[in-house]
Amino acid sequence: MVRTKDNSLENKTKIATEKLIMAARKLVQSATPTEALEIWKFVKTQQLKRIPGLTAEQIQTLIETQAKEMGAEYILTELSSTKHQGKETDPPAFADEMMPTVAAVNMSSNESVTNTSENGAKPKTGIASSKSR
């Protein structure tokens, strides 16, 4: 298969997006259960914010309900027992960028919504890559 070079903005955007997605997947795969739950809650919160008409309270309720359905209480129980044993660990380096909220929901690949915040602006997101050379 012969690949042609396409230097269009659309192609460059697609390539950059694919790289970001791959980096994010690597980070999630190496996350602890608690980190994975926090990442999931953040991503799901962002998805739900794109749905017109949902209030912050409704979003939080949906996330908490779906997290319970997925078994998040087991992760939270493990986290609280670890804290009581004095084994609390530092948050991941990317936690500040990825976690303004703590909530959880089923991330389905067939969910599709537009990405805007309450004021119509695209939200800022960032993922730190731990790629070593």
PDB file of C-alpha atoms in Angstrom:
ATOM      1  CA  MET A   1       0.000   0.000   0.000  1.00  0.00           C
ATOM      2  CA  VAL A   2       1.464   3.328  -1.061  1.00  0.00           C
ATOM      3  CA  ARG A   3       0.991   6.252   1.295  1.00  0.00           C
ATOM      4  CA  THR A   4       0.836   9.702  -0.163  1.00  0.00           C
ATOM      5  CA  LYS A   5       1.902  12.693   1.832  1.00  0.00           C
ATOM      6  CA  ASP A   6      -0.985  14.971   2.658  1.00  0.00           C
ATOM      7  CA  ASN A   7       0.083  18.140   4.410  1.00  0.00           C
ATOM      8  CA  SER A   8      -3.430  19.519   4.722  1.00  0.00           C
ATOM      9  CA  LEU A   9      -4.545  20.981   8.023  1.00  0.00           C
ATOM     10  CA  GLU A  10      -7.268  18.341   8.210  1.00  0.00           C
ATOM     11  CA  ASN A  11      -4.726  15.515   7.890  1.00  0.00           C
ATOM     12  CA  LYS A  12      -2.333  17.091  10.398  1.00  0.00           C
ATOM     13  CA  THR A  13      -5.211  17.518  12.854  1.00  0.00           C
ATOM     14  CA  LYS A  14      -6.225  13.886  12.400  1.00  0.00           C
ATOM     15  CA  ILE A  15      -2.667  12.658  13.012  1.00  0.00           C
ATOM     16  CA  ALA A  16      -2.243  14.846  16.112  1.00  0.00           C
ATOM     17  CA  THR A  17      -5.582  13.625  17.477  1.00  0.00           C
ATOM     18  CA  GLU A  18      -4.595   9.980  16.940  1.00  0.00           C
ATOM     19  CA  LYS A  19      -1.301  10.560  18.781  1.00  0.00           C
ATOM     20  CA  LEU A  20      -3.117  12.152  21.731  1.00  0.00           C
ATOM     21  CA  ILE A  21      -5.595   9.283  21.905  1.00  0.00           C
ATOM     22  CA  MET A  22      -2.799   6.685  21.857  1.00  0.00           C
ATOM     23  CA  ALA A  23      -0.913   8.535  24.620  1.00  0.00           C
ATOM     24  CA  ALA A  24      -4.068   8.761  26.729  1.00  0.00           C
ATOM     25  CA  ARG A  25      -4.775   5.044  26.287  1.00  0.00           C
ATOM     26  CA  LYS A  26      -1.252   4.172  27.445  1.00  0.00           C
ATOM     27  CA  LEU A  27      -1.700   6.312  30.550  1.00  0.00           C
ATOM     28  CA  VAL A  28      -5.053   4.733  31.367  1.00  0.00           C
ATOM     29  CA  GLN A  29      -3.683   1.210  30.889  1.00  0.00           C
ATOM     30  CA  SER A  30      -0.969   1.862  33.457  1.00  0.00           C
ATOM     31  CA  ALA A  31      -3.285   3.618  35.927  1.00  0.00           C
ATOM     32  CA  THR A  32      -4.131   2.250  39.351  1.00  0.00           C
ATOM     33  CA  PRO A  33      -7.799   1.360  39.947  1.00  0.00           C
ATOM     34  CA  THR A  34      -8.320   4.666  41.747  1.00  0.00           C
ATOM     35  CA  GLU A  35      -6.691   6.646  38.938  1.00  0.00           C
ATOM     36  CA  ALA A  36      -8.731   4.758  36.343  1.00  0.00           C
ATOM     37  CA  LEU A  37     -11.931   5.599  38.224  1.00  0.00           C
ATOM     38  CA  GLU A  38     -10.972   9.263  38.444  1.00  0.00           C
ATOM     39  CA  ILE A  39     -10.099   9.405  34.734  1.00  0.00           C
ATOM     40  CA  TRP A  40     -13.360   7.708  33.821  1.00  0.00           C
ATOM     41  CA  LYS A  41     -15.335  10.141  35.967  1.00  0.00           C
ATOM     42  CA  PHE A  42     -13.630  13.116  34.364  1.00  0.00           C
ATOM     43  CA  VAL A  43     -14.183  11.889  30.813  1.00  0.00           C
ATOM     44  CA  LYS A  44     -17.799  10.964  31.478  1.00  0.00           C
ATOM     45  CA  THR A  45     -18.426  14.340  33.115  1.00  0.00           C
ATOM     46  CA  GLN A  46     -17.083  16.054  29.996  1.00  0.00           C
ATOM     47  CA  GLN A  47     -19.345  13.911  27.795  1.00  0.00           C
ATOM     48  CA  LEU A  48     -22.418  14.694  29.870  1.00  0.00           C
ATOM     49  CA  LYS A  49     -21.645  18.428  29.918  1.00  0.00           C
ATOM     50  CA  ARG A  50     -22.078  18.420  26.137  1.00  0.00           C
ATOM     51  CA  ILE A  51     -25.714  17.370  26.458  1.00  0.00           C
ATOM     52  CA  PRO A  52     -27.907  20.482  26.412  1.00  0.00           C
ATOM     53  CA  GLY A  53     -30.228  20.972  29.367  1.00  0.00           C
ATOM     54  CA  LEU A  54     -28.423  18.862  31.976  1.00  0.00           C
ATOM     55  CA  THR A  55     -27.675  20.684  35.212  1.00  0.00           C
ATOM     56  CA  ALA A  56     -24.500  20.136  37.216  1.00  0.00           C
ATOM     57  CA  GLU A  57     -26.553  18.287  39.836  1.00  0.00           C
ATOM     58  CA  GLN A  58     -28.063  15.972  37.206  1.00  0.00           C
ATOM     59  CA  ILE A  59     -24.632  15.245  35.771  1.00  0.00           C
ATOM     60  CA  GLN A  60     -23.240  14.439  39.220  1.00  0.00           C
ATOM     61  CA  THR A  61     -26.202  12.166  39.990  1.00  0.00           C
ATOM     62  CA  LEU A  62     -25.837  10.317  36.675  1.00  0.00           C
ATOM     63  CA  ILE A  63     -22.135   9.817  37.249  1.00  0.00           C
ATOM     64  CA  GLU A  64     -22.568   8.566  40.806  1.00  0.00           C
ATOM     65  CA  THR A  65     -25.336   6.172  39.740  1.00  0.00           C
ATOM     66  CA  GLN A  66     -23.376   4.744  36.830  1.00  0.00           C
ATOM     67  CA  ALA A  67     -20.238   4.453  38.960  1.00  0.00           C
ATOM     68  CA  LYS A  68     -22.153   2.388  41.511  1.00  0.00           C
ATOM     69  CA  GLU A  69     -23.536   0.172  38.736  1.00  0.00           C
ATOM     70  CA  MET A  70     -19.971  -0.456  37.555  1.00  0.00           C
ATOM     71  CA  GLY A  71     -18.687  -1.354  41.025  1.00  0.00           C
ATOM     72  CA  ALA A  72     -16.844   1.848  41.902  1.00  0.00           C
ATOM     73  CA  GLU A  73     -17.605   1.298  45.580  1.00  0.00           C
ATOM     74  CA  TYR A  74     -15.051  -1.539  45.588  1.00  0.00           C
ATOM     75  CA  ILE A  75     -12.330   0.820  44.387  1.00  0.00           C
ATOM     76  CA  LEU A  76     -13.391   3.470  46.892  1.00  0.00           C
ATOM     77  CA  THR A  77     -13.433   0.884  49.697  1.00  0.00           C
ATOM     78  CA  GLU A  78      -9.906  -0.194  48.760  1.00  0.00           C
ATOM     79  CA  LEU A  79      -8.802   3.439  48.690  1.00  0.00           C
ATOM     80  CA  SER A  80     -10.221   4.207  52.127  1.00  0.00           C
ATOM     81  CA  SER A  81      -8.715   1.057  53.663  1.00  0.00           C
ATOM     82  CA  THR A  82      -5.332   1.956  52.155  1.00  0.00           C
ATOM     83  CA  LYS A  83      -5.534   5.434  53.698  1.00  0.00           C
ATOM     84  CA  HIS A  84      -6.330   3.941  57.105  1.00  0.00           C
ATOM     85  CA  GLN A  85      -3.271   1.696  56.840  1.00  0.00           C
ATOM     86  CA  GLY A  86      -1.048   4.712  56.125  1.00  0.00           C
ATOM     87  CA  LYS A  87      -0.266   3.584  52.576  1.00  0.00           C
ATOM     88  CA  GLU A  88      -1.684   6.583  50.751  1.00  0.00           C
ATOM     89  CA  THR A  89       0.210   7.307  47.549  1.00  0.00           C
ATOM     90  CA  ASP A  90       0.787  10.544  45.682  1.00  0.00           C
ATOM     91  CA  PRO A  91      -1.677  11.352  42.909  1.00  0.00           C
ATOM     92  CA  PRO A  92      -0.528  10.710  39.349  1.00  0.00           C
ATOM     93  CA  ALA A  93       1.324  13.509  37.585  1.00  0.00           C
ATOM     94  CA  PHE A  94      -1.563  14.003  35.180  1.00  0.00           C
ATOM     95  CA  ALA A  95      -4.293  14.085  37.852  1.00  0.00           C
ATOM     96  CA  ASP A  96      -4.450  17.868  38.152  1.00  0.00           C
ATOM     97  CA  GLU A  97      -5.024  18.249  34.434  1.00  0.00           C
ATOM     98  CA  MET A  98      -7.528  15.438  34.111  1.00  0.00           C
ATOM     99  CA  MET A  99      -9.533  15.651  37.329  1.00  0.00           C
ATOM    100  CA  PRO A 100     -11.519  18.752  38.152  1.00  0.00           C
ATOM    101  CA  THR A 101     -14.332  16.471  39.329  1.00  0.00           C
ATOM    102  CA  VAL A 102     -14.595  13.006  40.804  1.00  0.00           C
ATOM    103  CA  ALA A 103     -17.412  10.928  39.312  1.00  0.00           C
ATOM    104  CA  ALA A 104     -17.901   7.818  37.134  1.00  0.00           C
ATOM    105  CA  VAL A 105     -19.934   6.531  34.164  1.00  0.00           C
ATOM    106  CA  ASN A 106     -19.983   3.830  31.487  1.00  0.00           C
ATOM    107  CA  MET A 107     -17.845   5.011  28.580  1.00  0.00           C
ATOM    108  CA  SER A 108     -19.478   3.552  25.548  1.00  0.00           C
ATOM    109  CA  SER A 109     -17.816   3.898  22.171  1.00  0.00           C
ATOM    110  CA  ASN A 110     -21.184   4.565  20.542  1.00  0.00           C
ATOM    111  CA  GLU A 111     -21.892   7.706  22.591  1.00  0.00           C
ATOM    112  CA  SER A 112     -21.681  10.854  20.538  1.00  0.00           C
ATOM    113  CA  VAL A 113     -22.121  14.430  21.716  1.00  0.00           C
ATOM    114  CA  THR A 114     -20.720  17.846  20.872  1.00  0.00           C
ATOM    115  CA  ASN A 115     -17.840  19.194  22.926  1.00  0.00           C
ATOM    116  CA  THR A 116     -18.723  22.600  24.394  1.00  0.00           C
ATOM    117  CA  SER A 117     -18.866  24.016  27.885  1.00  0.00           C
ATOM    118  CA  GLU A 118     -21.704  26.030  29.429  1.00  0.00           C
ATOM    119  CA  ASN A 119     -20.540  29.262  27.767  1.00  0.00           C
ATOM    120  CA  GLY A 120     -20.161  27.548  24.384  1.00  0.00           C
ATOM    121  CA  ALA A 121     -16.352  27.460  24.460  1.00  0.00           C
ATOM    122  CA  LYS A 122     -14.373  24.293  24.019  1.00  0.00           C
ATOM    123  CA  PRO A 123     -13.040  23.082  27.398  1.00  0.00           C
ATOM    124  CA  LYS A 124      -9.292  22.930  27.923  1.00  0.00           C
ATOM    125  CA  THR A 125      -7.948  19.451  28.472  1.00  0.00           C
ATOM    126  CA  GLY A 126      -4.429  18.141  28.691  1.00  0.00           C
ATOM    127  CA  ILE A 127      -2.714  14.841  29.033  1.00  0.00           C
ATOM    128  CA  ALA A 128       0.875  14.626  30.093  1.00  0.00           C
ATOM    129  CA  SER A 129       2.821  12.003  28.243  1.00  0.00           C
ATOM    130  CA  SER A 130       5.249   9.840  30.160  1.00  0.00           C
ATOM    131  CA  LYS A 131       7.092   8.855  27.010  1.00  0.00           C
ATOM    132  CA  SER A 132      10.782   8.268  27.618  1.00  0.00           C
ATOM    133  CA  ARG A 133      13.418   8.278  24.930  1.00  0.00           C
TER     134      ARG A 133
END
